[in-house]
Short mmCIF file of C-alpha atoms in Angstrom, two decimals:
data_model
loop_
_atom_site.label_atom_id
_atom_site.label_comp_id
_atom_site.label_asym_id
_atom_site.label_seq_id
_atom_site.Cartn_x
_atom_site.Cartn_y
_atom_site.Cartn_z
CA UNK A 1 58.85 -202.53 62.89
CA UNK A 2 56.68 -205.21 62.25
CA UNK A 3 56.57 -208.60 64.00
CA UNK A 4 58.37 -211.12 62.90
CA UNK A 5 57.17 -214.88 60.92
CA UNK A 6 59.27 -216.58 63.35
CA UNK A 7 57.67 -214.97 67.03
CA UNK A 8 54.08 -215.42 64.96
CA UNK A 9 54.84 -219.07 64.06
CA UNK A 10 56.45 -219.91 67.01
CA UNK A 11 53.66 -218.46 69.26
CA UNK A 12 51.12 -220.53 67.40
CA UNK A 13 53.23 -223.64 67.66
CA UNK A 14 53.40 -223.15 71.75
CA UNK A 15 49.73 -222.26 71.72
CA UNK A 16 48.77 -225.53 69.43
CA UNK A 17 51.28 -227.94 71.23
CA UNK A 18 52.55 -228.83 67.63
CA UNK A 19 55.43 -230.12 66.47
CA UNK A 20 58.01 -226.84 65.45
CA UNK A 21 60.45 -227.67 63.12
CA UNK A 22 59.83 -223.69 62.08
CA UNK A 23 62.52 -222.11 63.95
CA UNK A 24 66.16 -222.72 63.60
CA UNK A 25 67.45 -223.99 66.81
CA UNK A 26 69.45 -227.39 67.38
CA UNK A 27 68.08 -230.00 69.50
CA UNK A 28 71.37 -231.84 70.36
CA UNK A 29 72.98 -229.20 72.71
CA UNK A 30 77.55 -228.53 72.49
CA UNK A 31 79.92 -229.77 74.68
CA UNK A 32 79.57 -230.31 78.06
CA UNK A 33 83.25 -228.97 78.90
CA UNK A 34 82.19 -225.87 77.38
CA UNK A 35 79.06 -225.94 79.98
CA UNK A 36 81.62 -226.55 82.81
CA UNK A 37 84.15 -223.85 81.54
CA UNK A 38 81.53 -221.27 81.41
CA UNK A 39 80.49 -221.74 85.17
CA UNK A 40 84.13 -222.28 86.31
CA UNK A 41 85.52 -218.77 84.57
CA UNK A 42 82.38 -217.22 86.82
CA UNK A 43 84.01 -218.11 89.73
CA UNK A 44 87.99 -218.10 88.50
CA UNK A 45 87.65 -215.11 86.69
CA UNK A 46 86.88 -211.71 87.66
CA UNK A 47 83.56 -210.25 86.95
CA UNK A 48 83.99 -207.01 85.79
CA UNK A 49 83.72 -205.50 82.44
CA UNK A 50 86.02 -207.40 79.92
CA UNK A 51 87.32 -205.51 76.88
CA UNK A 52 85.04 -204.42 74.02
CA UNK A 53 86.81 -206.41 71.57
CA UNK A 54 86.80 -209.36 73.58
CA UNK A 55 88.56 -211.38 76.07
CA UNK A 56 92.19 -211.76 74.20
CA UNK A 57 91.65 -215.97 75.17
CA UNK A 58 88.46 -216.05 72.42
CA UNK A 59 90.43 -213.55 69.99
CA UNK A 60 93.48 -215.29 69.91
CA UNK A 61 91.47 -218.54 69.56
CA UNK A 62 89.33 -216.93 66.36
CA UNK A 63 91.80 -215.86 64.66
CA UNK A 64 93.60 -219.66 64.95
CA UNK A 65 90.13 -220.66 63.95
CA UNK A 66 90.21 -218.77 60.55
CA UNK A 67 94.06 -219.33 59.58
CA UNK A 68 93.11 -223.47 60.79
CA UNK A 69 89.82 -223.60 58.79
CA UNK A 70 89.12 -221.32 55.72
CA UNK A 71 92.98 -220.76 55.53
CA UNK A 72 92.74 -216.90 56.03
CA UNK A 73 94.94 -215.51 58.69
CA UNK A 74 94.33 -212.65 61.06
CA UNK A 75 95.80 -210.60 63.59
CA UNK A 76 94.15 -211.24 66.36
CA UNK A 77 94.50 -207.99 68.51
CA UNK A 78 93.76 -205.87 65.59
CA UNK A 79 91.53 -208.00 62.95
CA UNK A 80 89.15 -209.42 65.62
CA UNK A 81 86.03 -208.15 67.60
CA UNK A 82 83.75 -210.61 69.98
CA UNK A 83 79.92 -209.54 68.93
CA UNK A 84 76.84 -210.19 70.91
CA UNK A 85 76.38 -213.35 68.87
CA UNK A 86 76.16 -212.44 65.20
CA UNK A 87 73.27 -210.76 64.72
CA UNK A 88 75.06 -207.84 67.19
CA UNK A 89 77.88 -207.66 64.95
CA UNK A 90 75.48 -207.33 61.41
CA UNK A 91 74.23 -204.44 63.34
CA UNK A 92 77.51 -202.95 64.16
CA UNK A 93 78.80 -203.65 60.85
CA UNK A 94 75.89 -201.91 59.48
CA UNK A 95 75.80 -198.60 61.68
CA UNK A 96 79.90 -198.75 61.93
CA UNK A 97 80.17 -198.48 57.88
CA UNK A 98 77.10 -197.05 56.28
CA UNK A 99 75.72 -193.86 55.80
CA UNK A 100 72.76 -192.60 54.91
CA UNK A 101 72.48 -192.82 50.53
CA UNK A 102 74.88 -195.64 50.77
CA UNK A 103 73.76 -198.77 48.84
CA UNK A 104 73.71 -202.46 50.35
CA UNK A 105 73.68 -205.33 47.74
CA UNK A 106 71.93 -208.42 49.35
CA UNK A 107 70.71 -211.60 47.67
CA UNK A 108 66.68 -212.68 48.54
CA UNK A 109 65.45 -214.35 49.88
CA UNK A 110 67.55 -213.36 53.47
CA UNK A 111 67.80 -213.11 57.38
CA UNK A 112 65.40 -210.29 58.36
CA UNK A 113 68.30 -208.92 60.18
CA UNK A 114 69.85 -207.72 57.38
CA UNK A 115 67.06 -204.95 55.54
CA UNK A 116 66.64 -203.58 59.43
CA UNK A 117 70.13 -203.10 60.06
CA UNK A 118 70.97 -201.92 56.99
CA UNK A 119 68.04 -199.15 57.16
CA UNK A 120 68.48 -197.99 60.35
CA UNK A 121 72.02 -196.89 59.35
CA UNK A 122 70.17 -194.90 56.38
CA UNK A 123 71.38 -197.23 53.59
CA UNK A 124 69.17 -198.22 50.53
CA UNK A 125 68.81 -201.74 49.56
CA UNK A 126 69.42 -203.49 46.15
CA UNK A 127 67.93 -206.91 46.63
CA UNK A 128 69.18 -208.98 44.13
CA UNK A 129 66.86 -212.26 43.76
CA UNK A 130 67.92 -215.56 43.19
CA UNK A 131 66.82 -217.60 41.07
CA UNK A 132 64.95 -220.79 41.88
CA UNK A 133 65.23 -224.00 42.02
CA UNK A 134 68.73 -223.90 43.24
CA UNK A 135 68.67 -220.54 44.34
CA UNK A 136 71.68 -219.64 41.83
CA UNK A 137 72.79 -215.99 41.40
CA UNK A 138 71.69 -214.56 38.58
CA UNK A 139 74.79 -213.00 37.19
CA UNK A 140 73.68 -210.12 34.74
CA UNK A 141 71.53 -209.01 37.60
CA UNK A 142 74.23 -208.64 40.27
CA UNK A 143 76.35 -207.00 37.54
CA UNK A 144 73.59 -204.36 37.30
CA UNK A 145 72.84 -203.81 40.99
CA UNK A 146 76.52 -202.55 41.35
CA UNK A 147 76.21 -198.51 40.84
CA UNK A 148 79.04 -195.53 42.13
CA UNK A 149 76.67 -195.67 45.45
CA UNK A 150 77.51 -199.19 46.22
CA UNK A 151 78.92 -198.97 49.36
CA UNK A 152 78.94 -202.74 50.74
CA UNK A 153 77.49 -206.51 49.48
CA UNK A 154 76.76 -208.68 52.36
CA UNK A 155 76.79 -212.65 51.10
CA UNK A 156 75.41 -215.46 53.38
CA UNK A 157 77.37 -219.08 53.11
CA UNK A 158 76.11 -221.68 53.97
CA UNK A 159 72.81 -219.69 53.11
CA UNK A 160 69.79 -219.21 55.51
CA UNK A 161 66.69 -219.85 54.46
CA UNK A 162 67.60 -221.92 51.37
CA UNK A 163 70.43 -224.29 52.66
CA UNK A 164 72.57 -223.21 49.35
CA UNK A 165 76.33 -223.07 49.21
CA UNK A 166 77.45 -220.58 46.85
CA UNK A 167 79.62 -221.83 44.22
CA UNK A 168 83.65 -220.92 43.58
CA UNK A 169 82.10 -219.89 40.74
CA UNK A 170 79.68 -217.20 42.47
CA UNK A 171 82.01 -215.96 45.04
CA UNK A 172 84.71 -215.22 42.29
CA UNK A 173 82.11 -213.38 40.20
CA UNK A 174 81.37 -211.08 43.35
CA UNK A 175 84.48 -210.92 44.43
CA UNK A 176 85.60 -209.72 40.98
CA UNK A 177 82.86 -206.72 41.37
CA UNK A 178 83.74 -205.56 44.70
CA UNK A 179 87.55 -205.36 43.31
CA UNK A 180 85.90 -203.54 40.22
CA UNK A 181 83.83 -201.31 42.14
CA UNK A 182 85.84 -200.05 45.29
CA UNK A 183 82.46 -202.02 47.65
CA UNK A 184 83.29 -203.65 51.01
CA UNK A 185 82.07 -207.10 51.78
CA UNK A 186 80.33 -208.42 54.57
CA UNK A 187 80.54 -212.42 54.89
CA UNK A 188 77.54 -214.00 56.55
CA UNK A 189 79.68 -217.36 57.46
CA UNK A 190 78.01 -218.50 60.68
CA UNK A 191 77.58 -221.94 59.01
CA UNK A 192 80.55 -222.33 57.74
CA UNK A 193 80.93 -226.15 59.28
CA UNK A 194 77.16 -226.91 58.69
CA UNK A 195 78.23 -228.24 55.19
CA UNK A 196 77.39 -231.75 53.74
CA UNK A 197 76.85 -233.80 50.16
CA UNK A 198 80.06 -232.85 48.90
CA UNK A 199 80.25 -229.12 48.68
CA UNK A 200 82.65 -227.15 49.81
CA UNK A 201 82.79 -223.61 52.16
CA UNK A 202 84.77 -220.93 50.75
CA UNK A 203 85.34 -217.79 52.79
CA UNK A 204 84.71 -214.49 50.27
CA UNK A 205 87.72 -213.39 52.25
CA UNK A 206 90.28 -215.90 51.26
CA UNK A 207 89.95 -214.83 47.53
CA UNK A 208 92.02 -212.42 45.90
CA UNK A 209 91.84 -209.02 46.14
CA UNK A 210 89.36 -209.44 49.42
CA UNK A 211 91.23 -210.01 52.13
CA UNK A 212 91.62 -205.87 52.95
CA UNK A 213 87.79 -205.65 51.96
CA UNK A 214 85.99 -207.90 53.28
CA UNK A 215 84.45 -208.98 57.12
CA UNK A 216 83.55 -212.24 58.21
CA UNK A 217 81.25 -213.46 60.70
CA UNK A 218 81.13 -216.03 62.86
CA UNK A 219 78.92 -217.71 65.63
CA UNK A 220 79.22 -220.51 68.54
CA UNK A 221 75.29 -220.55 68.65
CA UNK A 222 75.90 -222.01 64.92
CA UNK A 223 79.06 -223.79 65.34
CA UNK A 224 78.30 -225.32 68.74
CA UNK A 225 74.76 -225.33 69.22
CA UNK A 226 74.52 -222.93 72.49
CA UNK A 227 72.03 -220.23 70.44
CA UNK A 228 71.15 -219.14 73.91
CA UNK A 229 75.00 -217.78 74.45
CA UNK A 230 74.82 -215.05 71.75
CA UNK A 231 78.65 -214.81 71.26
CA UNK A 232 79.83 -214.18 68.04
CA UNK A 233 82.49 -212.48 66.21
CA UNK A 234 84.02 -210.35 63.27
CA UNK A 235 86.97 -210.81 61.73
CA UNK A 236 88.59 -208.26 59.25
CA UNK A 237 91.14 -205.54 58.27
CA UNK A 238 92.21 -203.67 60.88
CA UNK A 239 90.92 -200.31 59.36
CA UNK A 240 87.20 -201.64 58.90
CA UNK A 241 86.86 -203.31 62.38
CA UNK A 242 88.22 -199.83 63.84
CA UNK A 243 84.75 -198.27 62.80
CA UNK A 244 82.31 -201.53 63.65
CA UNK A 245 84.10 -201.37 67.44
CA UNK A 246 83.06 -197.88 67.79
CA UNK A 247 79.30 -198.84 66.94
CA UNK A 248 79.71 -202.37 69.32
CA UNK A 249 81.32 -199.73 71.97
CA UNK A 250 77.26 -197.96 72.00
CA UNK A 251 74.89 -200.81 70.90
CA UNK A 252 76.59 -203.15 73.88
CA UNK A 253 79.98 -202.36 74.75
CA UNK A 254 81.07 -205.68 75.65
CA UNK A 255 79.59 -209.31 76.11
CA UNK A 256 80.27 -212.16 78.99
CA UNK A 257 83.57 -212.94 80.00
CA UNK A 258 82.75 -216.01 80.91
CA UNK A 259 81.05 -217.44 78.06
CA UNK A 260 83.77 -215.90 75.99
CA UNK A 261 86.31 -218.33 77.76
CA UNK A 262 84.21 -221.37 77.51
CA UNK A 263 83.54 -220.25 73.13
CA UNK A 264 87.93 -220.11 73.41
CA UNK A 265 88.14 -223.30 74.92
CA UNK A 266 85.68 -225.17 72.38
CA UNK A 267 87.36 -223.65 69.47
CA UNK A 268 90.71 -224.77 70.30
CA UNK A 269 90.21 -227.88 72.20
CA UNK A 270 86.20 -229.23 70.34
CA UNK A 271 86.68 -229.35 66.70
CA UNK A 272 85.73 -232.73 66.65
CA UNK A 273 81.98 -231.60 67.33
CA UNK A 274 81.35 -228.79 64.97
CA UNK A 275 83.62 -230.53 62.22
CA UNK A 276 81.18 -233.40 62.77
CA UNK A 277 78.08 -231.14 62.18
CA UNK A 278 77.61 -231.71 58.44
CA UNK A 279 77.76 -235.34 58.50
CA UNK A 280 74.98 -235.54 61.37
CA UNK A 281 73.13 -232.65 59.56
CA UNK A 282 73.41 -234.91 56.20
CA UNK A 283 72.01 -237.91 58.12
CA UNK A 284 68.81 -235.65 59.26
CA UNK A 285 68.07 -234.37 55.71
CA UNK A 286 68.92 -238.24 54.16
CA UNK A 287 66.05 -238.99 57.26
CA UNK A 288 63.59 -236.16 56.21
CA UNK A 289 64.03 -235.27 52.69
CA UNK A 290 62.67 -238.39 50.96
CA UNK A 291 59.78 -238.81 53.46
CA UNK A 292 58.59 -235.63 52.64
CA UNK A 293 58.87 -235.92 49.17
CA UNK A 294 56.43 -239.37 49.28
CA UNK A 295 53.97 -237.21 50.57
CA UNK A 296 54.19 -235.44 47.38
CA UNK A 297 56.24 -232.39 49.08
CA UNK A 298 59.33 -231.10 46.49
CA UNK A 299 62.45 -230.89 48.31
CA UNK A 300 64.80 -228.14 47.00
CA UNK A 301 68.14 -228.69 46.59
CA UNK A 302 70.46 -227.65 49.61
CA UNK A 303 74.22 -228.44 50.76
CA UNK A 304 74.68 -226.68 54.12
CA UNK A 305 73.08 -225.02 57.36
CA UNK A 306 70.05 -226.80 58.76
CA UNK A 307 67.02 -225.68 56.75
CA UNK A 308 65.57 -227.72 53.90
CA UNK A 309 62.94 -225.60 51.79
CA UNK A 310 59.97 -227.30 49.76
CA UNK A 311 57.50 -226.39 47.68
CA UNK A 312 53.90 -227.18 48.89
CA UNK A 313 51.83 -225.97 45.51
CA UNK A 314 50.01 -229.64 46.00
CA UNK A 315 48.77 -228.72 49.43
CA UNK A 316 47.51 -224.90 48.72
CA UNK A 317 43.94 -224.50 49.06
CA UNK A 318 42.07 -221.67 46.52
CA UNK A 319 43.48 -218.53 47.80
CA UNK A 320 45.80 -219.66 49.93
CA UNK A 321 49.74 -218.88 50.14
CA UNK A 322 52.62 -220.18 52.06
CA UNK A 323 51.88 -217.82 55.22
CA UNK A 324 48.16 -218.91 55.39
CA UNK A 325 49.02 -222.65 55.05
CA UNK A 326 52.12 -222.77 57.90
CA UNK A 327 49.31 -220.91 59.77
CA UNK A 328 46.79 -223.65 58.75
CA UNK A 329 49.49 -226.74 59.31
CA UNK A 330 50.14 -225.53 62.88
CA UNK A 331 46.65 -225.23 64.05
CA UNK A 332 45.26 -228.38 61.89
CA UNK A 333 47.99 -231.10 61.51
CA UNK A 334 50.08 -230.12 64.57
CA UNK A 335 53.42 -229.22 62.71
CA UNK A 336 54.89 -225.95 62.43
CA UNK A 337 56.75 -224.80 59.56
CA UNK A 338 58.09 -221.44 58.32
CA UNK A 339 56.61 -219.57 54.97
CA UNK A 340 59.64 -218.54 52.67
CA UNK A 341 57.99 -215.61 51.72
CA UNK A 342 58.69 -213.95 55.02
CA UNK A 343 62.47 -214.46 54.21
CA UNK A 344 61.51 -212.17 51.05
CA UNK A 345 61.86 -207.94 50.52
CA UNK A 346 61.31 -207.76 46.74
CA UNK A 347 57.90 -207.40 45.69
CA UNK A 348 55.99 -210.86 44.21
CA UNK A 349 57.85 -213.16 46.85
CA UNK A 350 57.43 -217.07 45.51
CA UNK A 351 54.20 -218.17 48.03
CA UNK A 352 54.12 -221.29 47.74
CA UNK A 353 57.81 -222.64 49.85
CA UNK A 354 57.93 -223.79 53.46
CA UNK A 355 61.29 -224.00 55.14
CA UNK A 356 61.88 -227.01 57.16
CA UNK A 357 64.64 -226.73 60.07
CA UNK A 358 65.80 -230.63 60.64
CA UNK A 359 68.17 -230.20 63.75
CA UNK A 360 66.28 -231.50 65.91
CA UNK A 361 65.70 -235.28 67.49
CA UNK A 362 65.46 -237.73 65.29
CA UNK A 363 61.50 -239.09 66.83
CA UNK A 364 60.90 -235.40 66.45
CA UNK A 365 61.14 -235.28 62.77
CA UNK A 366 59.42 -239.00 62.67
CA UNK A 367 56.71 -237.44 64.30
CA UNK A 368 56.14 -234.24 62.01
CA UNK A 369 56.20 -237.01 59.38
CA UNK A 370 53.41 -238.72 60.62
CA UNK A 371 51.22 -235.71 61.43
CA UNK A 372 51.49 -234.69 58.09
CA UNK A 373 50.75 -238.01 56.61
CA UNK A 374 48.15 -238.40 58.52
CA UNK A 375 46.72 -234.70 57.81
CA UNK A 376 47.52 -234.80 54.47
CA UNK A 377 45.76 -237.79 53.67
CA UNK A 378 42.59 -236.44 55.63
CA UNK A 379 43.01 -233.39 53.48
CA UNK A 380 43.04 -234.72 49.93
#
């Protein structure tokens, strides 16, 4: 497999001291009872294998999560499975349900995750693209991209690279499909609380006809800023997280106790941090957004996550695409961002977007900001 845009661009940002807003990792660290929980359950807890599907403190604490926030209920020793953060349980999800000649349905631009997964269980792959500037789906397309071989769609809300929020609109139009065509879902909802400017997270799962098709995942990197922690979890009908165990049972088996107690703690007892993420992530964008766009940058519309994409056609040299210029940015101006086309597996990816990630200190952004106006200027 080849190497990612992110360990390229982030290997060129440590090498070139620059300033990476490439990479999508928060700045302003969770709660610190969750920090003291986590060494505590080290030494109050036994240390020995914990269940596969999770301590039942985090299970029982998900599934309040889910009933609490997107008004979906579950039965927590049945409907719940604690994943090596998320990306672990796309993988199981992936070699749990699909076999080889099964179709996946997946919108681009996406998370690289998703293509590898999805092809290492032996599973074709109908990207369906959507359409810029808002990154809408293009509803005749999806239509078509359903066929007796669609096996499972897998939808990403709050979306990652773009920022978008799919619309009641959208997720009723796939959710009408999947009821139409027998497909399961998988519901990429790991920023579900990273939501701002109005718009509104619906889970795929709370609307009709999807709660006994579809999967959801979740992640307390996303929802409480501990990315190094890699807990996560999936949340579903009994009889498709039956199959998805099995594959967690051989890709990891299980995942720390400890940090499982501290995620149970923080969702039950620190909702007031993650359901203050979108007004802080607002704030950032509000900060960035308009700076960028005096430089002569176009910011793309986006409602949720932390990413804010741009188009950079001003700035392209003769020759030169998005890849070439983040490469060029880090090196020359000292600011590294990421090149959308990397997010891309359809052929004729756009090549001229950069993906900004904003959660980071505020003097952090002010400083990418002034690197680039002061490169920029140089430049032209």
């Amino acid at each position: 497999m080849p190497t990612t845009i992110f360990e390229v661009m982030s290997k060129l940002a440590m090498q070139h001291q620059s300033v990476n807003l490439g990479q999508g990792f928060p700045d302003e660290e969770g709660p610190d009872s969750m920090k003291t929980l986590a060494g505590a359950s080290v030494f109050d807890h036994h240390n020995q294998y914990p269940s596969l599907f999770g301590v039942p403190e985090l299970r029982q604490a998900v599934a309040r999560h889910s009933e609490a926030h997107q008004g979906v209920p579950c039965e927590w020793s049945t409907d719940t499975l604690i994943t090596v953060g998320a990306t672990e349980g796309i993988a199981a999800c992936m070699l749990g349900l699909l076999n080889p000649g099964d179709e996946v349905i997946m919108f681009d631009p996406m998370y690289d995750s998703y293509v590898s997964m999805a092809k290492r269980a032996g599973a074709t792959i109908r990207a369906v693209r959507l359409q810029l500037p808002d990154f809408s789906v293009p509803h005749e397309e999806l239509r078509a991209a359903f066929s007796p071989a669609t096996k499972l769609i897998l939808v990403n809300t709050p979306h990652n690279p773009s920022g978008k929020v799919f619309t009641q609109a959208e997720l009723q139009l796939i959710a009408d499909l999947c009821c139409q065509h027998d497909v399961i879902a998988l519901s990429d909802e790991v920023y579900e609380h990273l939501i701002f400017d109005g718009a509104e997270h619906v889970s795929l799962r709370k609307l009709p006809g999807m709660m006994e098709r579809t999967l959801r995942l979740g992640s307390a990197g996303k929802t409480f800023s501990f990315t190094a922690w890699k807990v996560g979890w999936v949340t579903g009908p009994a009889a498709l997280i039956a199959p998805v165990a099995k594959a967690h049972q051989f890709l990891v088996f299980t995942v720390p106790s400890s940090l499982q107690r501290a995620v149970a703690h923080g969702l039950d007892n620190e909702s007031s941090f993650y359901l203050n993420l979108g007004s802080e992530l607002s704030r950032k964008r509000a900060l960035l957004a308009p700076k960028l766009e005096a430089l002569g940058l176009t910011v793309l519309p986006g409602q949720g996550a932390y990413f804010l994409v741009a188009d950079v056609s001003k700035f392209l040299r003769e020759g030169e695409d998005d890849t070439a210029f983040c490469i060029r940015l880090t090196v020359e101006a000292g600011v590294t961002l990421i090149p959308i086309s990397g997010f891309y597996v359809t052929a004729n990816p756009p090549k001229h977007l950069v993906r900004f990630a904003y959660c980071k200190e505020d003097v952090k952004l002010h400083n990418a900001v002034e690197r680039l106006q002061a490169y920029f200027s140089k430049d032209l």
